[in-house]
mmCIF file of C-alpha atoms in Angstrom:
data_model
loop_
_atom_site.group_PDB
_atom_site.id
_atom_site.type_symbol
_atom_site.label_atom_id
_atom_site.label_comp_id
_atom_site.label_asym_id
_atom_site.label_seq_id
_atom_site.Cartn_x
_atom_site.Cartn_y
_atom_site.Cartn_z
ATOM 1 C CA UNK A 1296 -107.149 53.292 -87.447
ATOM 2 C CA UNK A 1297 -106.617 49.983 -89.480
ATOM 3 C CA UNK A 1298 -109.500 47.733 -90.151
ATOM 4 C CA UNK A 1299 -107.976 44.973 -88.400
ATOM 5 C CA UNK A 1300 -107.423 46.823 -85.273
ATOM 6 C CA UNK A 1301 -111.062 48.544 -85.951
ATOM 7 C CA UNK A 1302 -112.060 44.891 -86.292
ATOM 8 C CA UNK A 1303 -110.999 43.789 -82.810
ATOM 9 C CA UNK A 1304 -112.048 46.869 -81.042
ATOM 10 C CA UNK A 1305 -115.548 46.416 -82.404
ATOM 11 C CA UNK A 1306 -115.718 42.976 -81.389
ATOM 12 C CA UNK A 1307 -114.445 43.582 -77.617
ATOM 13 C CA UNK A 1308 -117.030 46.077 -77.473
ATOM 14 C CA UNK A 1309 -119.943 44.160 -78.829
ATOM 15 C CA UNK A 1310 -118.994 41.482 -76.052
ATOM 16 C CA UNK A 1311 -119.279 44.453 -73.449
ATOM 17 C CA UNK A 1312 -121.983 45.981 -74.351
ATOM 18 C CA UNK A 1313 -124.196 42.941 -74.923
ATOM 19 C CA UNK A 1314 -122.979 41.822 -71.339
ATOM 20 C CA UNK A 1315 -123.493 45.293 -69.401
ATOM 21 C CA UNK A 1316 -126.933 45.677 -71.248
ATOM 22 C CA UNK A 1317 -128.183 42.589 -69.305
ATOM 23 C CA UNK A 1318 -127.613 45.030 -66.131
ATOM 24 C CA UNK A 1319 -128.243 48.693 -67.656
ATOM 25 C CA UNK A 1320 -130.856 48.161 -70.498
ATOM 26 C CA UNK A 1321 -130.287 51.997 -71.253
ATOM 27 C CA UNK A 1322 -126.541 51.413 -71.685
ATOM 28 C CA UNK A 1323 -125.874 52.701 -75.786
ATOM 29 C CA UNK A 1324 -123.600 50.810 -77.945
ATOM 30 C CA UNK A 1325 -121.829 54.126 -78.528
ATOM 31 C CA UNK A 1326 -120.651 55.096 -74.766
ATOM 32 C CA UNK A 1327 -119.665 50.997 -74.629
ATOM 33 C CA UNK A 1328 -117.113 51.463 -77.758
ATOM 34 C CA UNK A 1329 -115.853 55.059 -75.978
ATOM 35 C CA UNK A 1330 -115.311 53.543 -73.076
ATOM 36 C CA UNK A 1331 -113.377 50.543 -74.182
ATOM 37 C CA UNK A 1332 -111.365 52.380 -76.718
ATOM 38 C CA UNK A 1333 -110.072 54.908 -74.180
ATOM 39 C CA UNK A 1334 -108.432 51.819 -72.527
ATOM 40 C CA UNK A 1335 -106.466 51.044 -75.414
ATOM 41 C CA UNK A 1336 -103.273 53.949 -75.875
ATOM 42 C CA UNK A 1337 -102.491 53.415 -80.051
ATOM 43 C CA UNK A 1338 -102.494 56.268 -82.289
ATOM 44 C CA UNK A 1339 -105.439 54.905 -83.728
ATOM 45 C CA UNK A 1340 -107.892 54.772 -80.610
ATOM 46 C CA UNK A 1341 -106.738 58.415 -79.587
ATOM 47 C CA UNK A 1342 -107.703 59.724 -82.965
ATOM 48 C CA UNK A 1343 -111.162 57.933 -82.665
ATOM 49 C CA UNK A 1344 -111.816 59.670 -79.717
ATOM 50 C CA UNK A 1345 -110.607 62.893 -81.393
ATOM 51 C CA UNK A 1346 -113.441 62.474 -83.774
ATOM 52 C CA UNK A 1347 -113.013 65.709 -86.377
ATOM 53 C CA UNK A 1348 -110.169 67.147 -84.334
ATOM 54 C CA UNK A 1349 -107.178 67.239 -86.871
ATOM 55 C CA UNK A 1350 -105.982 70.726 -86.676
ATOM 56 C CA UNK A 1351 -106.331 73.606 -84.199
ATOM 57 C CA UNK A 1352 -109.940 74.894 -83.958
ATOM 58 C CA UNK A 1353 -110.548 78.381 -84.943
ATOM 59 C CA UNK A 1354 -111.884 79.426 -81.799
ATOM 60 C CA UNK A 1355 -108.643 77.847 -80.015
ATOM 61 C CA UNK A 1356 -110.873 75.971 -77.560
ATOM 62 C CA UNK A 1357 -110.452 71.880 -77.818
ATOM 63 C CA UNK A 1358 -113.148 70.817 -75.572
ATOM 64 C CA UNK A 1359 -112.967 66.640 -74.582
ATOM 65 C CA UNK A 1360 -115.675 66.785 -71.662
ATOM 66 C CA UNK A 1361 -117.014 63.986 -70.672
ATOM 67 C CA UNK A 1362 -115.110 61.737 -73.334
ATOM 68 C CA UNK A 1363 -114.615 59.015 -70.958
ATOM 69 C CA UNK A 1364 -110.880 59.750 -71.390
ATOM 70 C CA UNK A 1365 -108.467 57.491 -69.218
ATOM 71 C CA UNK A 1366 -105.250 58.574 -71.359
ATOM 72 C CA UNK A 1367 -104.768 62.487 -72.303
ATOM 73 C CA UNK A 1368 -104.750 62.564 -75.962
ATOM 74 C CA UNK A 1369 -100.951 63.637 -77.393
ATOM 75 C CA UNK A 1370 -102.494 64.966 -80.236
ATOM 76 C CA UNK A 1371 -103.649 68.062 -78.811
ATOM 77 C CA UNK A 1372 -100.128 69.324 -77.587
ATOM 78 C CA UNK A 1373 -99.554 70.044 -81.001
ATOM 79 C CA UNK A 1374 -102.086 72.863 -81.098
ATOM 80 C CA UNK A 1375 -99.522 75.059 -79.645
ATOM 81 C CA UNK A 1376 -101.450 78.554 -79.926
ATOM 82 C CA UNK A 1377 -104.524 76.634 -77.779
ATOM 83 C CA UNK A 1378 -105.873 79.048 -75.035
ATOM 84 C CA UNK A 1379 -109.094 77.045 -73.443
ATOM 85 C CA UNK A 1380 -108.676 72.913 -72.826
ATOM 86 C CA UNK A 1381 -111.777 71.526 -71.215
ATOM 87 C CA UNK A 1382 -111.307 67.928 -69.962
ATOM 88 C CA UNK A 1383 -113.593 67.795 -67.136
ATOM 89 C CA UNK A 1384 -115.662 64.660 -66.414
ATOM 90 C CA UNK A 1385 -113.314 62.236 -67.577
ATOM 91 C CA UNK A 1386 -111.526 59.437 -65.688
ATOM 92 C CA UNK A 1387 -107.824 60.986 -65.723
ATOM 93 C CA UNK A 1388 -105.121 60.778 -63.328
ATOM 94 C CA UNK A 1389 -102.331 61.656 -65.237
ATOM 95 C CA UNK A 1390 -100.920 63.957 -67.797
ATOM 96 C CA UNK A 1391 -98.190 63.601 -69.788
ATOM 97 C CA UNK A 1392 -95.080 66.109 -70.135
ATOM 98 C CA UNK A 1393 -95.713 66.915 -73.737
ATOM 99 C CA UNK A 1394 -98.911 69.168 -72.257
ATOM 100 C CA UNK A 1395 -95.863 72.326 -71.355
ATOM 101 C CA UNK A 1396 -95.643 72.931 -74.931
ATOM 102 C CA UNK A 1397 -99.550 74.588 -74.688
ATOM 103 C CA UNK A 1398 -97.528 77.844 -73.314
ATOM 104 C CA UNK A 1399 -100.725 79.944 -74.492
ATOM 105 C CA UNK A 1400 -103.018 78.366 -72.328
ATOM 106 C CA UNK A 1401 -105.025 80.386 -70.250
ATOM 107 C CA UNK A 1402 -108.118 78.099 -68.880
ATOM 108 C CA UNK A 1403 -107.964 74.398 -68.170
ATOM 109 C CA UNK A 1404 -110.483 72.348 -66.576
ATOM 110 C CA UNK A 1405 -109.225 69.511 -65.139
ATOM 111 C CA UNK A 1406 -112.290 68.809 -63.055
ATOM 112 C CA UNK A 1407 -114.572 65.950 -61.892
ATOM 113 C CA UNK A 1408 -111.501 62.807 -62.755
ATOM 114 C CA UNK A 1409 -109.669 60.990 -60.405
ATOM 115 C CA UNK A 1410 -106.609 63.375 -59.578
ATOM 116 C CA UNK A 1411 -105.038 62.563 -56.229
ATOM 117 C CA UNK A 1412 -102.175 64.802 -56.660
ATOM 118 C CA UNK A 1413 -102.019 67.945 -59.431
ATOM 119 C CA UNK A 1414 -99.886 66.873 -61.996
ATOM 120 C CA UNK A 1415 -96.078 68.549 -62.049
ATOM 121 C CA UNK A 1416 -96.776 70.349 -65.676
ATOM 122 C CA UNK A 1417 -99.839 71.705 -65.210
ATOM 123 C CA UNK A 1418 -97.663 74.217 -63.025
ATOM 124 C CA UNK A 1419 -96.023 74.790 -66.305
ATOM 125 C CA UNK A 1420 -98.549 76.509 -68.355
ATOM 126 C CA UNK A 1421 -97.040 80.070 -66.499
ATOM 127 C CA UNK A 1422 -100.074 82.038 -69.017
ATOM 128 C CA UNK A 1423 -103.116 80.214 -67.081
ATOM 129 C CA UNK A 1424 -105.529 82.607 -65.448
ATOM 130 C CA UNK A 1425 -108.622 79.720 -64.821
ATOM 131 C CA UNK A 1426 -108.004 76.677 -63.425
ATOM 132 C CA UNK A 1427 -110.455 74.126 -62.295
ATOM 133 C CA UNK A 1428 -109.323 71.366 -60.247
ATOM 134 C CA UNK A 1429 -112.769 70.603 -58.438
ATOM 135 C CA UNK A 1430 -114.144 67.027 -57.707
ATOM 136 C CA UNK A 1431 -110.920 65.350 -57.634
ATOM 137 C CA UNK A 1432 -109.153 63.639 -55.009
ATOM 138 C CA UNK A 1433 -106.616 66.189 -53.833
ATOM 139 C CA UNK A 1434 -104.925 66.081 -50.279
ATOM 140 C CA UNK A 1435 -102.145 69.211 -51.088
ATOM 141 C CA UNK A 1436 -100.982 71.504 -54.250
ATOM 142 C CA UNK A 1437 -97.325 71.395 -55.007
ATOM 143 C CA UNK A 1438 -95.179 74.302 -54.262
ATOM 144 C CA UNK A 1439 -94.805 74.850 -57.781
ATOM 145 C CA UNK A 1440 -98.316 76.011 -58.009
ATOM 146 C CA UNK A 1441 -96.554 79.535 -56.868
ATOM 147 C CA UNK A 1442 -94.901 79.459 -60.606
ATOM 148 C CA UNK A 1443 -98.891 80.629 -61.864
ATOM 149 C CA UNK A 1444 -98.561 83.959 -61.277
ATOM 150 C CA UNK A 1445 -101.314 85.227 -63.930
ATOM 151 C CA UNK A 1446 -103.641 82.950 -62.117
ATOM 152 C CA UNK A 1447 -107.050 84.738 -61.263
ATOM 153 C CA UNK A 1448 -109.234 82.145 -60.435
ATOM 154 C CA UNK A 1449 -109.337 78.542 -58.742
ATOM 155 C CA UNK A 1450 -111.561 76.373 -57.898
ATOM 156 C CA UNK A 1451 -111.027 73.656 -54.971
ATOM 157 C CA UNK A 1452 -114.297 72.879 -54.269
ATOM 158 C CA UNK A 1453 -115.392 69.131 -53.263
ATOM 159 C CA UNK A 1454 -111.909 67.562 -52.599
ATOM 160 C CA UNK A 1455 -110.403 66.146 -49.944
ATOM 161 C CA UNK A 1456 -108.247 69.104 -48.116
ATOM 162 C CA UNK A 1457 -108.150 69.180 -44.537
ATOM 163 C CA UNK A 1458 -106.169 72.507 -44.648
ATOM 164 C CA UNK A 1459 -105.335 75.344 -47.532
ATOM 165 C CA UNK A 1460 -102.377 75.106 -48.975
ATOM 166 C CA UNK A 1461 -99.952 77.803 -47.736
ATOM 167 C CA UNK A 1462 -98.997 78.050 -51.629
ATOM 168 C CA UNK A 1463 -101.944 79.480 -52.804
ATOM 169 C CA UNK A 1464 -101.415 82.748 -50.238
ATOM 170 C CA UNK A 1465 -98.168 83.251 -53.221
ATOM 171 C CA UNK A 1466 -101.056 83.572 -55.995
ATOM 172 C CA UNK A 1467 -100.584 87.060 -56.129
ATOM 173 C CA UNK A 1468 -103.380 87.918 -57.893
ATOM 174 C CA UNK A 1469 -105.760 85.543 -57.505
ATOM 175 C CA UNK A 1470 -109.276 87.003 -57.437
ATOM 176 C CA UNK A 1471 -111.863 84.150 -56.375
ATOM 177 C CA UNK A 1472 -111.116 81.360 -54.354
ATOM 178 C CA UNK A 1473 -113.807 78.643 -54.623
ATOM 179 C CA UNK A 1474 -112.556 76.030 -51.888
ATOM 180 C CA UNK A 1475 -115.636 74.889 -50.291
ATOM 181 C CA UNK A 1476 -116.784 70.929 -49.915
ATOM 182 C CA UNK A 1477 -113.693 69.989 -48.026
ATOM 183 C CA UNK A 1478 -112.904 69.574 -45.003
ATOM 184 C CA UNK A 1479 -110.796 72.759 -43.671
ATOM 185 C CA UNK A 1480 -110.419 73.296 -39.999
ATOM 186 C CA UNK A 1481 -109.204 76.698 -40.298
ATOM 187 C CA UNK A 1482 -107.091 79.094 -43.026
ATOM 188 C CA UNK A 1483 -103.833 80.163 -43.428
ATOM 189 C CA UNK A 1484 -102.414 84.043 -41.815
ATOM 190 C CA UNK A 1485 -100.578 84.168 -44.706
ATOM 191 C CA UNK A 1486 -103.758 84.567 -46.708
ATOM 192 C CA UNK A 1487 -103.904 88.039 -45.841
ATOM 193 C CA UNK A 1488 -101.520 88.731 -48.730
ATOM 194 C CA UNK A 1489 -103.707 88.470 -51.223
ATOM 195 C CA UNK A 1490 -104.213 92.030 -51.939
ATOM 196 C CA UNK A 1491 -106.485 90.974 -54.894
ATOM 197 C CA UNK A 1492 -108.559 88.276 -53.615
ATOM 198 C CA UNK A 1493 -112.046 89.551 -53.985
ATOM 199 C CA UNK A 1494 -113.882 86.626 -53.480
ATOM 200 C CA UNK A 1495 -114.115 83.264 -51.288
ATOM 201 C CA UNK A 1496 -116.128 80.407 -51.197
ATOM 202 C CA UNK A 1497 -115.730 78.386 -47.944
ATOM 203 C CA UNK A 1498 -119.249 76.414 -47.858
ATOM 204 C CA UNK A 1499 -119.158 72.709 -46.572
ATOM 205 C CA UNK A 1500 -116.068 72.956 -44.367
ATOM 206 C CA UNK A 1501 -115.357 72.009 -40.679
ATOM 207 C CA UNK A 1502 -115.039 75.948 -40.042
ATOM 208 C CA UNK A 1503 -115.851 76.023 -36.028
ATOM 209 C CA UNK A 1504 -114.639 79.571 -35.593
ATOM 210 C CA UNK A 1505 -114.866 82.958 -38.239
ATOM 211 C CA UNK A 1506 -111.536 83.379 -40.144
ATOM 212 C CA UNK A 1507 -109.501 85.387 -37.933
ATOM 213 C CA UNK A 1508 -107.575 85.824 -40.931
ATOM 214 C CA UNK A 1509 -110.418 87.442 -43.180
ATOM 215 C CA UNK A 1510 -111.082 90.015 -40.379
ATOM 216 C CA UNK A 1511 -107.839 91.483 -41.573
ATOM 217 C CA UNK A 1512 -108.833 91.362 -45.686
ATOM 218 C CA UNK A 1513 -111.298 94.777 -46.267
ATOM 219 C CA UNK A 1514 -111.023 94.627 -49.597
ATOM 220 C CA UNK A 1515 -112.813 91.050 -49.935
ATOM 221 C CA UNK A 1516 -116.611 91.480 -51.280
ATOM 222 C CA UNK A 1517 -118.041 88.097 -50.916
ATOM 223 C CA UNK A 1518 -117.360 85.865 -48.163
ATOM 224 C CA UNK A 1519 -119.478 82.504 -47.967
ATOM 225 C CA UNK A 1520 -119.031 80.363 -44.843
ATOM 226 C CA UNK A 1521 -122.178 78.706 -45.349
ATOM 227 C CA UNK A 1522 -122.658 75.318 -44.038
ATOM 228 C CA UNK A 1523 -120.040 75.275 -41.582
ATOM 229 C CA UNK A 1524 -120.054 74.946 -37.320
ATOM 230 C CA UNK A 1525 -119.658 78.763 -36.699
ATOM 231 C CA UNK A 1526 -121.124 79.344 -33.570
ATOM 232 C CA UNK A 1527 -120.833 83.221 -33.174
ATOM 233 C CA UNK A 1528 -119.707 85.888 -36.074
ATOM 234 C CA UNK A 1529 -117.535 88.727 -35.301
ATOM 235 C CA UNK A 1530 -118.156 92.106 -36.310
ATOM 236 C CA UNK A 1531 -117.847 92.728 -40.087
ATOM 237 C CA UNK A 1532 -118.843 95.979 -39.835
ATOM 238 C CA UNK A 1533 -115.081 97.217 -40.640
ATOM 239 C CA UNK A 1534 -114.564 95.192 -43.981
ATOM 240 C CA UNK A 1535 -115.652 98.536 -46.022
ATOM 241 C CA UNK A 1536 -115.235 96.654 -49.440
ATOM 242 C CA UNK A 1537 -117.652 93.675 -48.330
ATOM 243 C CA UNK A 1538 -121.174 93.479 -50.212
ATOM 244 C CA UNK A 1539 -122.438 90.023 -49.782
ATOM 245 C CA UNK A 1540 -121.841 87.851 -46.706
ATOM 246 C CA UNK A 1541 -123.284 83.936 -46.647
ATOM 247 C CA UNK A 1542 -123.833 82.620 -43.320
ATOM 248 C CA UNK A 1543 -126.626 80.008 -43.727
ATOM 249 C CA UNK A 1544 -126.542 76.465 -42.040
ATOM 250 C CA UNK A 1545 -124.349 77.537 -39.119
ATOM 251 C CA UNK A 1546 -125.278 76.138 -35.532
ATOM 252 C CA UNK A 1547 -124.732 80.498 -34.694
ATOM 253 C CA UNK A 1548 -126.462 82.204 -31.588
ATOM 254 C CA UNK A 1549 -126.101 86.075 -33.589
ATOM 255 C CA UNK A 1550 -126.071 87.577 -37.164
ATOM 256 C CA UNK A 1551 -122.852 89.014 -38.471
ATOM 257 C CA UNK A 1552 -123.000 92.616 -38.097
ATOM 258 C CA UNK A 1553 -122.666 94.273 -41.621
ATOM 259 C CA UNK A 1554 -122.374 97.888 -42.559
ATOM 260 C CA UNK A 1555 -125.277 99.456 -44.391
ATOM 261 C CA UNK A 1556 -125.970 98.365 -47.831
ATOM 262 C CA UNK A 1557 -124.277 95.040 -47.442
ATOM 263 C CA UNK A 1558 -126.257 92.333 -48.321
ATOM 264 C CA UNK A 1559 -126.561 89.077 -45.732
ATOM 265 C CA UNK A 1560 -127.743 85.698 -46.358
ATOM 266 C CA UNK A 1561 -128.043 83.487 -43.238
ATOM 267 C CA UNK A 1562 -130.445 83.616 -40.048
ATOM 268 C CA UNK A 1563 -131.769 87.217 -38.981
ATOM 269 C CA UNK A 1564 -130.363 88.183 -42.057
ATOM 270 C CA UNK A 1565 -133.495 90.596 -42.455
ATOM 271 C CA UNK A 1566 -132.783 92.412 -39.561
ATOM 272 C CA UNK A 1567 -131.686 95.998 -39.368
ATOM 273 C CA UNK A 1568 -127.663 96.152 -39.857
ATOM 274 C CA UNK A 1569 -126.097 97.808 -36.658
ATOM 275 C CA UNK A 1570 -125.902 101.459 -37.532
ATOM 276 C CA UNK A 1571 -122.668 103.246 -37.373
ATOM 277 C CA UNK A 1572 -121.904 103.413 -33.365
ATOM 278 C CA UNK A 1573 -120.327 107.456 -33.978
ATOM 279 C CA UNK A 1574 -123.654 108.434 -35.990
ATOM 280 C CA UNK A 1575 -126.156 106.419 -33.205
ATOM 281 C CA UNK A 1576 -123.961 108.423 -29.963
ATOM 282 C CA UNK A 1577 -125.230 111.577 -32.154
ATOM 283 C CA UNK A 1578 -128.556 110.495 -32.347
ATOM 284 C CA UNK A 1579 -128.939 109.542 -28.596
ATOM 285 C CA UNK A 1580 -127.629 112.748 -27.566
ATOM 286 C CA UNK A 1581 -129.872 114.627 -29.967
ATOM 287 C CA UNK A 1582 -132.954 112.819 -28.308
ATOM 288 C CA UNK A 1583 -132.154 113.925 -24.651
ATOM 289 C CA UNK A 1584 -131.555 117.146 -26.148
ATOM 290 C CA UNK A 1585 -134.662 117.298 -27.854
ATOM 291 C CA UNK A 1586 -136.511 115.929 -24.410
ATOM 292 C CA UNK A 1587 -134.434 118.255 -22.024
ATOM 293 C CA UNK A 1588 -135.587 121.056 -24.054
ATOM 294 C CA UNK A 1589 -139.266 120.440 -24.002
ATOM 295 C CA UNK A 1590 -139.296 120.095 -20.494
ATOM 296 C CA UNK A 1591 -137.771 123.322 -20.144
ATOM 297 C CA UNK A 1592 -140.466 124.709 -22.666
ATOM 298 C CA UNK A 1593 -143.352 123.217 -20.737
ATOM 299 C CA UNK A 1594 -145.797 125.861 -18.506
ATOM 300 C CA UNK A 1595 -145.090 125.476 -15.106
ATOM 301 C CA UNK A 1596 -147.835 123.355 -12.875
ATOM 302 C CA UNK A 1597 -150.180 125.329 -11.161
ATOM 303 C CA UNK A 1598 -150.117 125.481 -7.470
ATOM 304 C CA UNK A 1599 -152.669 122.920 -4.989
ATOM 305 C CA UNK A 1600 -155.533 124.198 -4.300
ATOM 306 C CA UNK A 1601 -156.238 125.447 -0.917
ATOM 307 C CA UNK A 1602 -158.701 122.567 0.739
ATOM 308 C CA UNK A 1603 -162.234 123.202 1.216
ATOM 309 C CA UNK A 1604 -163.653 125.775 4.540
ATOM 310 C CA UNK A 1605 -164.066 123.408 7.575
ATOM 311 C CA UNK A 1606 -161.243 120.788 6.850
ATOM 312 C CA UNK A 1607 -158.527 120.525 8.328
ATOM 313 C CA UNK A 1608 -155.221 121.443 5.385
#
């Protein structure tokens, strides 16, 4: 960074700071200069915000949370063997094209910025298995999503979604959905495909009904509808993979009936699970059994007795 362009940056930012501190007397000089010089695209600024960052870290993690980043920084696309890239809590919108040469990438957070649609390259990065697009702005994925095939996890949550998007039933195997906060009516049939899918988060939605879709997914192990408008759960007592079911906050007249051992977190979640109908015919039949036979075993009752001499019988 030259001195005269250090010179002018540092003036700007005394003029902001002294002016904001008037309004937010716990405002630091240092988050002013950040925030200023991530306006400003030169070289110079980017390596400011950069700090140390010259080479590729050792661990193979660059991690630029909460930077106050408006521009991603170019410099990091040259660390081409980078696996994590944490840029969450920033103020991005955009990425640029140069980010498809981190082909080793497997996480990337891209939440809490302002993305209103997923940018094009992120789609790219075909080695991801974590990404985090939470606390955005997103209405829809692109269909190019489908190109992540290594993709295990992603999180949704807290966007602005008024329906899944059908291309994240062709995330073959995805593992944990996290899409609650939004504002889903219903899901998708075609999430049924998801042979992997072990886990989804659905809390916060506009869910009136049960899934049909995740009566038809046994192998799911965590289901969390919490905080929906679910007024009656189905059976779940056929989902033989399912261990933990959320329920809680629901306007619902009846408990979700769980097999034995699963665990249930909602209203009259303490009550007994209904017991396997097959084994509670047994035991029904086994009582009468039990009470035919001791009625059968019991001494016969002894005969009237004759009334007393003089009165009439």
């Amino acid at each position: 960074m030259g001195a005269k362009e250090t010179a002018v940056q540092r003036s700007l930012a005394l003029l902001l700071w002294a002016a904001a501190a008037r309004h937010a007397p716990g405002l630091t000089m240092g988050n002013t200069i950040r925030a200023l010089i991530a306006l400003v695209p030169t070289s110079g600024c980017q390596n400011y915000l950069l700090g140390e960052l010259q080479e590729m870290p050792l661990d193979k993690m660059v991690d630029l949370s909460s930077s106050q980043l408006r521009r991603f920084p170019l410099r990091v696309c040259s660390f081409r063997e980078l696996v994590k890239l944490y840029l969450s809590d920033n103020n991005l919108s955009s990425l640029p094209p140069e980010l498809e040469q981190l082909q080793n990438l497997q996480i990337l957070a891209l939440d809490f910025n302002n993305f209103k649609a997923l940018p094009r390259v992120v789609c790219t990065l075909r080695q991801l298995c974590i990404l985090y697009l939470g606390n955005n702005k997103l209405r829809d994925l692109p269909p190019e999503l489908s190109w992540l095939q290594n993709l295990r996890t992603l999180w949704l949550e807290n966007n602005s979604l008024t329906q899944l998007p059908d291309v994240v039933c062709e995330l073959s195997l995805l593992k944990t959905l996290h899409a609650g906060s939004n504002a889903l009516r219903l899901l998708p049939r075609q999430l049924s495909r998801l042979q992997e899918l072990r886990t989804i988060w659905l809390s916060g939605n506009l869910l009136s009904d049960f899934p049909a879709v995740l009566l038809h997914m046994p192998f799911l192990e965590v289901i969390d509808v919490d905080r929906n408008n679910i007024s009656h759960f189905p059976s779940l007592l056929h989902l033989a993979g399912l261990k933990l079911v959320i329920y809680d906050h629901n306007p619902c007249r009846n408990a979700p009936k769980v097999a034995k051992g699963v665990r249930r977190v909602g209203r009259w979640a303490e009550e007994t699970p209904e017991p396997d109908p097959r084994k509670a015919r047994r035991l029904r039949m086994a009582k009468e059994e039990e009470a035919e036979e001791a009625q059968a075993a019991a001494p016969p009752a002894p005969p009237p007795l004759p009334p007393p001499a003089g009165e009439d019988p």
